[in-house]
Amino acid sequence: MYADFRAPRRRLRVTEELEAPLPLSPRERSHFQAELLNQHVLVCDPEHSQKIHDQGYFGKGVLSRSRPEHNISNQWEQHEGVFLPVVSQARYEELLKWVGSALSAQGWDEEAVHQTLLRLSQPIQMEDVRNQMGGEGEAEENGERGKEEPEQEGGVSPQMKRSRRGSEVEPEAKRSCSSEQDSDSSLDCDPDSDPDPAPLVPGPGFLLVVSDSETGGGVREVRRTPFFLSEYLQLSLEEAFFLVYSLGCLSVYLQQEPLSIVQLWRTFRSLRPDFISSYAVYHHFRSKGWVPKGGGGAKYGVDLMLYRKGPPFYHASYSVVIERADDAFRASPLRPFSWRSLAALSRITANVSKELMLCYIIYPADLSEAELDSPVCLRRLKVQEVIVSRWVSSRERAEQDDI
Amino acid sequence: MATIISDEFDGHQDPEESRSSRQTPGIMADQNNTDDKGKFYSEILSPSELFAARSRSHKIPVRGQKDFFPDDSDEQKQRLEHSLNEHWSLLSEERVERLGNLVNGQWIPSKQIVELQSPAGKFWQTMGFSANGKQCLLPEEALYLMECGNLQVFHQDLPLSIQDGYEKFLSANTVSLQQYQVFGHLKRLGYVVLRFDPSSESSSYARQLNLPQSSDRAGRQLKRKRSLSPAPSSTPTATCSRAEAQEECSTEKMEEDKCSEGEEDKKLPEPPEAQSSADEGGGRSWWMMDVLGDSDKDSGHGSKSGSSCWDFSSISFPDLGSTSREHFPSDLAPPDPSLLPRDLKVGFCDIAPWRQKINLRQVKMSANEQKREKYRRRWDVNKNREVRRCRNWAEYQELMARRKGKREGRPAHLWNREVTPLHDPTQPIATGELLEKISVIKPTHLLEGASRLKDADDWRICFNVYQPNTVADFKKSNPGKPYSRMCVCSFDDPVPDLRAIKLLAYQSGDIPVVIAVVDYGDISFYTFKDFQLPTDVYP
C-alpha cells in the first residue's frame, strides 16, 4: 500500500562538495540581508549570496544557471603570473561602446565621454596590477591563487570564477564612473564608516585583450575592465520566507525598512494567492532535509523538484505537484487534472526518470481568516504525499515484483 | 447465429472444428453441402471447409517498419493496403471449434449466473463456483469463455451469440462494459481476476486480530476448520466493524478535543502582550507631555515656534573643561531666564574655583594614540543617516538595540514581535535536531480519517487480481491475498481526488489499488500510493 522509496541517482560528474546543509553558523553570527524589489527578493551582497546558495542551495543567480557566477569572459589565461579573463579586441571595443552610450545617456557631453573612454582604454602595466592586488586583502588571495594557478589545470577556473564574483552593482553609469575614477586616482579603498546597505565591493577588474590575429597576431594586452556587471541572487518567495521564519538568518528589507515576520507573510500572500499551500509544501520538504527547487514548471510541468542534498550532487528524485484539500478531503484543485493531462505528466516524468508526487495540504474546517493571516497557522495543516505511477499490465510476468 | 468476434489473437486456443450448437458431437453432416452456395448458413462444416479451416496459416501479420509520414508513392500505398487487408482478413476469420470441446451452460436471469450443464474444463481451476451442487459461472466469466470459444450458453433452449452475451450478461446489476473490458484484458494476459466483495474483507479491527479471511464468492457459507465463534462468518465481522467504527469515532473525538484545548492555550498569551505594548506606547512620551505642560504654563516664553522641543543648537552650554588657550571670563553670565524654571534667579557665576578643581593637564599620547584621537575627533556620530533620523533619545536607544540585535544575529524586527522565527541562529544545534524543530506541519497517511468516507458510493473496487505465476497453486476456496485490486473508470471521468483515493484505500485495506482507465478499448493503469518521504540527514 505504501510506495517504495527508491534511492536517488547520483550524478556522473560531481565537482563540488557540500559546505553545509543549511546556512547557519552560530559562531559567526552572520545575518543575511535581502531586498524586496518589484515583487522579487534579491540578495545583493556577494558574500551573503555565496553563503546562502552554497549552504542549502537556496536561490539562483539572475544571470547564471544556478549559482551567481557571471563573468566578463569564460576564458581565463595566465599572464605574467596573474590569472586574467580573456576578451577579444572586438568584444573589448563593444564593451567600451556600451560604456560610452551609458555615459551619454546620463547626459555627459561627447568630449567628456571621449576622454573617459581614452583613459579607460590605456594599457596597464603589470606592476600596477600587482600593486592593486596587493593593496587589498581580498585581492591578496587572488594574487596567491594566481601563483598557484600554473600548478593546477582545468578545474581551477570554476573556483576562480567564484572568487571573482565580486563585481559591483551599477545600474547607474554615473556611479560606476565615479568608482572608476576613484580607482583611477587612489589605490586605497575608503573605509566605509557608514553602515549603509550600499553594495560597494572594492577591487577593480583587469582583463586581457587579445588583438585580432590579422592585425596584431594574438598580442595580449592588459586593460582595465570598462564596467562592472553585478549579479544578484534571486530567492523565490518560499525560500525567502523559510530563511526568515524557520532559520531566522535572513531579513528582508522593503525600501530600507526591515519587515517583520507577519508583515512578510502578508506581503507574500498578497503577491501570490495560494502562497500558504506552496509555502507549506516547501517547508515540509525542507524539514525533511531535502532540497526543493522551484522553476520546474517550465521544464517538467510541475511545481517543485526535490533533490537530495542539492542539484549538483544528485538528479532530482521527485516532481511535486501541489494540491490543496479541505477537511472532507475534497480538493479545490489548484490545477485541475484530467486523465489526459495526468497521463501526459506521468509519461514525461517517467521519461526523465523521476517519480510524480502529488502533495496535498489539508486545511482543517475551522481555520479562520485571522489565523491564516499569520504563519502560526502552519501548525494546523497536514501534508499527504501520494506517488502516482503507471502500471503496465503486460510486463514480463516472471520479473514482476509488487506494484 | 454464432458470430465471431476476435479482437485479439488468442495464443492458447486450438482451432476446433465445430460451429454447431445443437447437434450431437462428432457428426459431420453432408446434407448441407448442396445448399452451401451462400443461401443457407450452415454451422456444421463440410469436409472441404473443415480441411480449409484446419490448414489455415497460423501466421500473425508482422508489423513492418514504420513510415512516419505519407509520401504519396505507390509503393507505400500498396504496402499499406496489403497490411490492412491482412488485418481485415484475420479479423474476419471464423473460428472453428470442436463440438465436443464446448462446455454447455444455461443462463439463469433470475440469479444472473450461468449454470454449467456439462463438466467444466481447465478453466475451472481459476473461474467459477459451486452452487446447489452445480457448477456455475459469473456472467463476465461466461462471456469471456464464450469469446474464447470454450463455452456455449443456452437461454430458453437457444444458443446465445456473442452479441447476445454482451447484451444480456453485462448490465448494471452485474458488470459494466468497461469493467468487462478490463476483466478480459487482464484475463488474456494470464491474471486471475475475481470479483471483489467488500463484506468479505475483514475490517481493520479483525485484521489486527489476525483473523483468517473467509471467501464466499457467491454468498454461500463455507465450512471452516477453525471457527472463532459458533455464529456464521458474516455477523462477527459486522459487529466488529460496528465496534471499530465506534472506536474510531471516539478516538477522533478525542483528537478534536485536544486540538480545541491547544487552541485555547494559544489564545491566552495574546491579550497580556497587547496590554503591555499599550503601556509602553503610553509610557514613552510621558516626559514630552510634561514639557508641553510647562511651556503652556510659561505662556509661550520657553518654546520657539510652538514645538515642545528646545533648539539646543541655539542654547550655549559652556565647556568648562575646554583646554583651549582662550581664557574664560572669570565668571559666567546667567543663562536666558526663559530656559530656567520659574522663580529661579541666577546671577553671575565665578568659575575660577571650579576650573581649579578640574585637572586640565594635557594628556601625553603616543603616535598611534594621537592618530586614533584625530580620527575619533573627526568621527561624528551624527554623520550617520540613521542616527539623524532619530528624533529623540528613546528612538536613538531603539536604534542602538536594533544594531546590537543585528550584530548578534537576533535583529529586533524578527525577535521583538508576536511571531518569532522557529529557530535562533545564534544557538548551535545539530542538523537532525534542527529538522525536528522546524517540522511544524504534520504528515498524514491515507487511512487517516478515511473511515468517515465509508458510506460514499462513487468509487468502488470491482476486482481482485492475482498474479499469473500463482495459477498452478491457485485454490478458489482460499485464494490468499490478491496482488492488487482494480477500480475501473472511463477516460472521460474525473481524476480521483484525495477523497476518492482515501475511499479506495479504505475499501482495500493493505492491498494496493490500481485504477484502470478505459478509453474505448484502450486501457491504462495508474496507481496512487501513499508515501512518506524519509528524513535525510547527512553530516
GROMACS .gro file of N, CA, C and O in nm, chain B residues 184-276:
model
  372
  587GLY      N    1  -1.148  -0.874  -1.928
  587GLY     CA    2  -1.099  -0.952  -2.041
  587GLY      C    3  -0.951  -0.927  -2.067
  587GLY      O    4  -0.873  -1.019  -2.091
  588HIS      N    5  -0.912  -0.799  -2.060
  588HIS     CA    6  -0.772  -0.762  -2.086
  588HIS      C    7  -0.680  -0.835  -1.990
  588HIS      O    8  -0.579  -0.893  -2.029
  589LEU      N    9  -0.718  -0.834  -1.863
  589LEU     CA   10  -0.629  -0.896  -1.765
  589LEU      C   11  -0.629  -1.047  -1.778
  589LEU      O   12  -0.525  -1.112  -1.764
  590LYS      N   13  -0.747  -1.104  -1.806
  590LYS     CA   14  -0.753  -1.249  -1.817
  590LYS      C   15  -0.668  -1.296  -1.934
  590LYS      O   16  -0.601  -1.399  -1.926
  591ARG      N   17  -0.672  -1.220  -2.044
  591ARG     CA   18  -0.596  -1.263  -2.161
  591ARG      C   19  -0.448  -1.254  -2.137
  591ARG      O   20  -0.369  -1.318  -2.202
  592LEU      N   21  -0.406  -1.172  -2.041
  592LEU     CA   22  -0.265  -1.167  -2.007
  592LEU      C   23  -0.228  -1.273  -1.906
  592LEU      O   24  -0.111  -1.286  -1.870
  593GLY      N   25  -0.327  -1.345  -1.858
  593GLY     CA   26  -0.295  -1.457  -1.771
  593GLY      C   27  -0.328  -1.435  -1.625
  593GLY      O   28  -0.308  -1.524  -1.544
  594TYR      N   29  -0.374  -1.316  -1.590
  594TYR     CA   30  -0.403  -1.292  -1.448
  594TYR      C   31  -0.529  -1.366  -1.407
  594TYR      O   32  -0.615  -1.398  -1.489
  595VAL      N   33  -0.541  -1.391  -1.280
  595VAL     CA   34  -0.664  -1.446  -1.226
  595VAL      C   35  -0.743  -1.330  -1.169
  595VAL      O   36  -0.693  -1.256  -1.084
  596VAL      N   37  -0.864  -1.313  -1.217
  596VAL     CA   38  -0.943  -1.198  -1.175
  596VAL      C   39  -1.070  -1.248  -1.109
  596VAL      O   40  -1.148  -1.320  -1.169
  597LEU      N   41  -1.087  -1.209  -0.984
  597LEU     CA   42  -1.208  -1.247  -0.911
  597LEU      C   43  -1.282  -1.123  -0.871
  597LEU      O   44  -1.224  -1.016  -0.856
  598ARG      N   45  -1.409  -1.139  -0.845
  598ARG     CA   46  -1.486  -1.023  -0.803
  598ARG      C   47  -1.450  -0.984  -0.662
  598ARG      O   48  -1.417  -1.067  -0.579
  599PHE      N   49  -1.462  -0.855  -0.638
  599PHE     CA   50  -1.432  -0.803  -0.506
  599PHE      C   51  -1.559  -0.796  -0.425
  599PHE      O   52  -1.659  -0.743  -0.471
  600ASP      N   53  -1.552  -0.849  -0.306
  600ASP     CA   54  -1.670  -0.847  -0.221
  600ASP      C   55  -1.636  -0.771  -0.095
  600ASP      O   56  -1.562  -0.820  -0.010
  601PRO      N   57  -1.686  -0.650  -0.080
  601PRO     CA   58  -1.644  -0.569   0.034
  601PRO      C   59  -1.678  -0.631   0.168
  601PRO      O   60  -1.603  -0.618   0.263
  602SER      N   61  -1.790  -0.703   0.174
  602SER     CA   62  -1.827  -0.754   0.305
  602SER      C   63  -1.737  -0.870   0.346
  602SER      O   64  -1.725  -0.900   0.463
  603SER      N   65  -1.675  -0.932   0.251
  603SER     CA   66  -1.588  -1.043   0.292
  603SER      C   67  -1.450  -0.993   0.330
  603SER      O   68  -1.369  -1.068   0.379
  604GLU      N   69  -1.425  -0.866   0.308
  604GLU     CA   70  -1.299  -0.811   0.354
  604GLU      C   71  -1.308  -0.786   0.502
  604GLU      O   72  -1.404  -0.724   0.549
  605SER      N   73  -1.213  -0.831   0.575
  605SER     CA   74  -1.222  -0.811   0.719
  605SER      C   75  -1.194  -0.665   0.751
  605SER      O   76  -1.119  -0.598   0.683
  606SER      N   77  -1.256  -0.620   0.855
  606SER     CA   78  -1.234  -0.482   0.897
  606SER      C   79  -1.092  -0.469   0.953
  606SER      O   80  -1.024  -0.567   0.977
  607SER      N   81  -1.055  -0.348   0.976
  607SER     CA   82  -0.917  -0.328   1.025
  607SER      C   83  -0.901  -0.387   1.163
  607SER      O   84  -0.794  -0.433   1.201
  608TYR      N   85  -1.008  -0.388   1.241
  608TYR     CA   86  -1.001  -0.448   1.373
  608TYR      C   87  -0.976  -0.597   1.363
  608TYR      O   88  -0.892  -0.653   1.430
  609ALA      N   89  -1.051  -0.659   1.271
  609ALA     CA   90  -1.033  -0.803   1.255
  609ALA      C   91  -0.894  -0.833   1.202
  609ALA      O   92  -0.832  -0.933   1.238
  610ARG      N   93  -0.846  -0.745   1.118
  610ARG     CA   94  -0.711  -0.766   1.065
  610ARG      C   95  -0.609  -0.757   1.176
  610ARG      O   96  -0.510  -0.828   1.178
  611GLN      N   97  -0.639  -0.666   1.270
  611GLN     CA   98  -0.547  -0.655   1.383
  611GLN      C   99  -0.542  -0.784   1.461
  611GLN      O  100  -0.439  -0.826   1.510
  612LEU      N  101  -0.659  -0.849   1.474
  612LEU     CA  102  -0.664  -0.974   1.548
  612LEU      C  103  -0.610  -1.089   1.466
  612LEU      O  104  -0.599  -1.200   1.515
  613ASN      N  105  -0.583  -1.061   1.339
  613ASN     CA  106  -0.527  -1.164   1.251
  613ASN      C  107  -0.623  -1.280   1.230
  613ASN      O  108  -0.586  -1.397   1.234
  614LEU      N  109  -0.751  -1.244   1.209
  614LEU     CA  110  -0.849  -1.348   1.182
  614LEU      C  111  -0.827  -1.402   1.042
  614LEU      O  112  -0.795  -1.327   0.951
  615PRO      N  113  -0.846  -1.531   1.021
  615PRO     CA  114  -0.834  -1.584   0.884
  615PRO      C  115  -0.949  -1.531   0.800
  615PRO      O  116  -1.060  -1.516   0.848
  616GLN      N  117  -0.919  -1.503   0.676
  616GLN     CA  118  -1.023  -1.447   0.589
  616GLN      C  119  -1.108  -1.557   0.533
  616GLN      O  120  -1.060  -1.662   0.494
  617SER      N  121  -1.237  -1.529   0.526
  617SER     CA  122  -1.325  -1.625   0.462
  617SER      C  123  -1.350  -1.578   0.320
  617SER      O  124  -1.344  -1.459   0.292
  618SER      N  125  -1.375  -1.669   0.232
  618SER     CA  126  -1.407  -1.625   0.096
  618SER      C  127  -1.535  -1.692   0.054
  618SER      O  128  -1.540  -1.812   0.029
  619ASP      N  129  -1.645  -1.615   0.050
  619ASP     CA  130  -1.767  -1.673  -0.009
  619ASP      C  131  -1.792  -1.598  -0.136
  619ASP      O  132  -1.829  -1.484  -0.134
  620ARG      N  133  -1.771  -1.667  -0.243
  620ARG     CA  134  -1.777  -1.597  -0.369
  620ARG      C  135  -1.918  -1.576  -0.418
  620ARG      O  136  -1.943  -1.488  -0.493
  621ALA      N  137  -2.006  -1.659  -0.378
  621ALA     CA  138  -2.144  -1.635  -0.425
  621ALA      C  139  -2.235  -1.621  -0.307
  621ALA      O  140  -2.353  -1.651  -0.314
  622GLY      N  141  -2.181  -1.580  -0.195
  622GLY     CA  142  -2.264  -1.558  -0.079
  622GLY      C  143  -2.286  -1.684   0.002
  622GLY      O  144  -2.352  -1.681   0.104
  623ARG      N  145  -2.231  -1.795  -0.039
  623ARG     CA  146  -2.253  -1.918   0.038
  623ARG      C  147  -2.155  -1.926   0.151
  623ARG      O  148  -2.041  -1.886   0.140
  624GLN      N  149  -2.196  -1.984   0.260
  624GLN     CA  150  -2.105  -2.003   0.371
  624GLN      C  151  -2.016  -2.121   0.343
  624GLN      O  152  -2.061  -2.223   0.294
  625LEU      N  153  -1.892  -2.106   0.375
  625LEU     CA  154  -1.800  -2.218   0.360
  625LEU      C  155  -1.768  -2.271   0.497
  625LEU      O  156  -1.755  -2.195   0.591
  626LYS      N  157  -1.749  -2.394   0.508
  626LYS     CA  158  -1.716  -2.450   0.638
  626LYS      C  159  -1.570  -2.422   0.666
  626LYS      O  160  -1.485  -2.436   0.580
  627ARG      N  161  -1.542  -2.379   0.785
  627ARG     CA  162  -1.403  -2.357   0.823
  627ARG      C  163  -1.365  -2.458   0.927
  627ARG      O  164  -1.445  -2.496   1.010
  628LYS      N  165  -1.242  -2.497   0.926
  628LYS     CA  166  -1.198  -2.595   1.025
  628LYS      C  167  -1.194  -2.533   1.162
  628LYS      O  168  -1.237  -2.589   1.259
  629ARG      N  169  -1.139  -2.411   1.167
  629ARG     CA  170  -1.139  -2.342   1.296
  629ARG      C  171  -1.239  -2.229   1.289
  629ARG      O  172  -1.232  -2.147   1.199
  630SER      N  173  -1.330  -2.225   1.380
  630SER     CA  174  -1.417  -2.107   1.381
  630SER      C  175  -1.408  -2.045   1.518
  630SER      O  176  -1.419  -2.111   1.619
  631LEU      N  177  -1.387  -1.917   1.518
  631LEU     CA  178  -1.368  -1.848   1.645
  631LEU      C  179  -1.499  -1.829   1.719
  631LEU      O  180  -1.501  -1.801   1.837
  632SER      N  181  -1.607  -1.836   1.646
  632SER     CA  182  -1.736  -1.823   1.715
  632SER      C  183  -1.833  -1.914   1.647
  632SER      O  184  -1.821  -1.942   1.528
  633PRO      N  185  -1.932  -1.960   1.718
  633PRO     CA  186  -2.029  -2.051   1.658
  633PRO      C  187  -2.114  -1.983   1.553
  633PRO      O  188  -2.168  -2.046   1.465
  634ALA      N  189  -2.127  -1.852   1.560
  634ALA     CA  190  -2.213  -1.781   1.465
  634ALA      C  191  -2.150  -1.784   1.326
  634ALA      O  192  -2.030  -1.799   1.312
  635PRO      N  193  -2.231  -1.767   1.220
  635PRO     CA  194  -2.175  -1.764   1.084
  635PRO      C  195  -2.081  -1.646   1.065
  635PRO      O  196  -2.081  -1.552   1.140
  636SER      N  197  -2.004  -1.653   0.959
  636SER     CA  198  -1.891  -1.561   0.947
  636SER      C  199  -1.933  -1.416   0.931
  636SER      O  200  -1.865  -1.326   0.973
  637SER      N  201  -2.047  -1.391   0.870
  637SER     CA  202  -2.079  -1.251   0.840
  637SER      C  203  -2.102  -1.170   0.965
  637SER      O  204  -2.054  -1.059   0.978
  638THR      N  205  -2.172  -1.224   1.063
  638THR     CA  206  -2.207  -1.140   1.178
  638THR      C  207  -2.088  -1.095   1.262
  638THR      O  208  -2.085  -0.982   1.304
  639PRO      N  209  -1.989  -1.183   1.290
  639PRO     CA  210  -1.878  -1.128   1.369
  639PRO      C  211  -1.814  -1.010   1.302
  639PRO      O  212  -1.781  -0.911   1.365
  640THR      N  213  -1.796  -1.021   1.170
  640THR     CA  214  -1.731  -0.907   1.104
  640THR      C  215  -1.819  -0.784   1.114
  640THR      O  216  -1.771  -0.674   1.132
  641ALA      N  217  -1.951  -0.807   1.108
  641ALA     CA  218  -2.040  -0.690   1.114
  641ALA      C  219  -2.028  -0.624   1.250
  641ALA      O  220  -2.012  -0.503   1.261
  642THR      N  221  -2.033  -0.707   1.356
  642THR     CA  222  -2.022  -0.647   1.489
  642THR      C  223  -1.885  -0.584   1.507
  642THR      O  224  -1.871  -0.478   1.564
  643CYS      N  225  -1.785  -0.656   1.455
  643CYS     CA  226  -1.651  -0.599   1.467
  643CYS      C  227  -1.646  -0.463   1.401
  643CYS      O  228  -1.592  -0.368   1.456
  644SER      N  229  -1.703  -0.456   1.283
  644SER     CA  230  -1.692  -0.327   1.212
  644SER      C  231  -1.768  -0.220   1.285
  644SER      O  232  -1.727  -0.106   1.293
  645ARG      N  233  -1.880  -0.257   1.346
  645ARG     CA  234  -1.954  -0.155   1.419
  645ARG      C  235  -1.874  -0.108   1.538
  645ARG      O  236  -1.862   0.010   1.565
  646ALA      N  237  -1.816  -0.206   1.610
  646ALA     CA  238  -1.738  -0.168   1.729
  646ALA      C  239  -1.620  -0.081   1.687
  646ALA      O  240  -1.589   0.018   1.750
  647GLU      N  241  -1.560  -0.125   1.578
  647GLU     CA  242  -1.442  -0.049   1.534
  647GLU      C  243  -1.481   0.090   1.491
  647GLU      O  244  -1.412   0.187   1.518
  648ALA      N  245  -1.599   0.101   1.429
  648ALA     CA  246  -1.642   0.234   1.387
  648ALA      C  247  -1.661   0.323   1.508
  648ALA      O  248  -1.621   0.438   1.510
  649GLN      N  249  -1.721   0.263   1.613
  649GLN     CA  250  -1.741   0.344   1.733
  649GLN      C  251  -1.608   0.386   1.791
  649GLN      O  252  -1.588   0.499   1.831
  650GLU      N  253  -1.516   0.289   1.794
  650GLU     CA  254  -1.384   0.322   1.847
  650GLU      C  255  -1.322   0.436   1.771
  650GLU      O  256  -1.270   0.530   1.829
  651GLU      N  257  -1.332   0.424   1.640
  651GLU     CA  258  -1.269   0.530   1.560
  651GLU      C  259  -1.334   0.662   1.586
  651GLU      O  260  -1.268   0.763   1.597
  652CYS      N  261  -1.469   0.661   1.598
  652CYS     CA  262  -1.539   0.787   1.624
  652CYS      C  263  -1.489   0.847   1.753
  652CYS      O  264  -1.460   0.965   1.761
  653SER      N  265  -1.476   0.760   1.857
  653SER     CA  266  -1.438   0.817   1.987
  653SER      C  267  -1.296   0.870   1.981
  653SER      O  268  -1.267   0.975   2.035
  654THR      N  269  -1.206   0.795   1.912
  654THR     CA  270  -1.068   0.848   1.906
  654THR      C  271  -1.064   0.977   1.830
  654THR      O  272  -0.994   1.069   1.865
  655GLU      N  273  -1.145   0.984   1.725
  655GLU     CA  274  -1.145   1.110   1.650
  655GLU      C  275  -1.194   1.223   1.737
  655GLU      O  276  -1.142   1.332   1.735
  656LYS      N  277  -1.295   1.193   1.819
  656LYS     CA  278  -1.345   1.300   1.905
  656LYS      C  279  -1.237   1.344   2.000
  656LYS      O  280  -1.219   1.462   2.025
  657MET      N  281  -1.159   1.248   2.051
  657MET     CA  282  -1.054   1.285   2.145
  657MET      C  283  -0.954   1.375   2.077
  657MET      O  284  -0.909   1.472   2.132
  658GLU      N  285  -0.923   1.340   1.953
  658GLU     CA  286  -0.827   1.424   1.882
  658GLU      C  287  -0.879   1.564   1.868
  658GLU      O  288  -0.808   1.661   1.887
  659GLU      N  289  -1.008   1.576   1.836
  659GLU     CA  290  -1.063   1.709   1.816
  659GLU      C  291  -1.059   1.787   1.946
  659GLU      O  292  -1.027   1.905   1.948
  660ASP      N  293  -1.088   1.715   2.058
  660ASP     CA  294  -1.085   1.786   2.185
  660ASP      C  295  -0.946   1.841   2.212
  660ASP      O  296  -0.929   1.954   2.254
  661LYS      N  297  -0.848   1.757   2.184
  661LYS     CA  298  -0.712   1.802   2.210
  661LYS      C  299  -0.680   1.925   2.129
  661LYS      O  300  -0.619   2.019   2.176
  662CYS      N  301  -0.727   1.924   2.004
  662CYS     CA  302  -0.700   2.040   1.919
  662CYS      C  303  -0.759   2.165   1.976
  662CYS      O  304  -0.697   2.269   1.984
  663SER      N  305  -0.886   2.152   2.021
  663SER     CA  306  -0.951   2.273   2.071
  663SER      C  307  -0.884   2.321   2.198
  663SER      O  308  -0.871   2.440   2.221
  664GLU      N  309  -0.836   2.225   2.280
  664GLU     CA  310  -0.766   2.269   2.402
  664GLU      C  311  -0.642   2.347   2.365
  664GLU      O  312  -0.612   2.450   2.420
  665GLY      N  313  -0.571   2.294   2.269
  665GLY     CA  314  -0.448   2.361   2.226
  665GLY      C  315  -0.476   2.503   2.180
  665GLY      O  316  -0.404   2.596   2.210
  666GLU      N  317  -0.588   2.516   2.109
  666GLU     CA  318  -0.622   2.649   2.059
  666GLU      C  319  -0.645   2.745   2.173
  666GLU      O  320  -0.602   2.859   2.172
  667GLU      N  321  -0.716   2.699   2.275
  667GLU     CA  322  -0.746   2.789   2.386
  667GLU      C  323  -0.618   2.835   2.451
  667GLU      O  324  -0.601   2.951   2.485
  668ASP      N  325  -0.525   2.740   2.466
  668ASP     CA  326  -0.398   2.781   2.527
  668ASP      C  327  -0.332   2.889   2.448
  668ASP      O  328  -0.277   2.982   2.503
  669LYS      N  329  -0.341   2.875   2.317
  669LYS     CA  330  -0.272   2.975   2.236
  669LYS      C  331  -0.336   3.111   2.254
  669LYS      O  332  -0.271   3.213   2.247
  670LYS      N  333  -0.467   3.112   2.273
  670LYS     CA  334  -0.533   3.242   2.277
  670LYS      C  335  -0.493   3.319   2.401
  670LYS      O  336  -0.486   3.440   2.399
  671LEU      N  337  -0.465   3.251   2.510
  671LEU     CA  338  -0.442   3.323   2.635
  671LEU      C  339  -0.322   3.417   2.632
  671LEU      O  340  -0.334   3.532   2.671
  672PRO      N  341  -0.206   3.375   2.585
  672PRO     CA  342  -0.092   3.467   2.597
  672PRO      C  343  -0.110   3.595   2.517
  672PRO      O  344  -0.040   3.690   2.538
  673GLU      N  345  -0.202   3.597   2.425
  673GLU     CA  346  -0.206   3.717   2.340
  673GLU      C  347  -0.255   3.842   2.409
  673GLU      O  348  -0.192   3.946   2.397
  674PRO      N  349  -0.364   3.838   2.485
  674PRO     CA  350  -0.412   3.964   2.543
  674PRO      C  351  -0.309   4.032   2.633
  674PRO      O  352  -0.290   4.152   2.621
  675PRO      N  353  -0.239   3.961   2.720
  675PRO     CA  354  -0.144   4.035   2.805
  675PRO      C  355  -0.040   4.107   2.721
  675PRO      O  356  -0.001   4.218   2.753
  676GLU      N  357   0.002   4.048   2.613
  676GLU     CA  358   0.103   4.114   2.530
  676GLU      C  359   0.049   4.245   2.477
  676GLU      O  360   0.117   4.345   2.472
  677ALA      N  361  -0.076   4.240   2.434
  677ALA     CA  362  -0.134   4.361   2.377
  677ALA      C  363  -0.135   4.472   2.480
  677ALA      O  364  -0.104   4.587   2.452
  678GLN      N  365  -0.167   4.433   2.604
  678GLN     CA  366  -0.172   4.535   2.708
  678GLN      C  367  -0.035   4.598   2.729
  678GLN      O  368  -0.022   4.718   2.737
  679SER      N  369   0.066   4.513   2.739
  679SER     CA  370   0.197   4.569   2.773
  679SER      C  371   0.245   4.664   2.665
  679SER      O  372   0.304   4.766   2.693
   0.00000   0.00000   0.00000
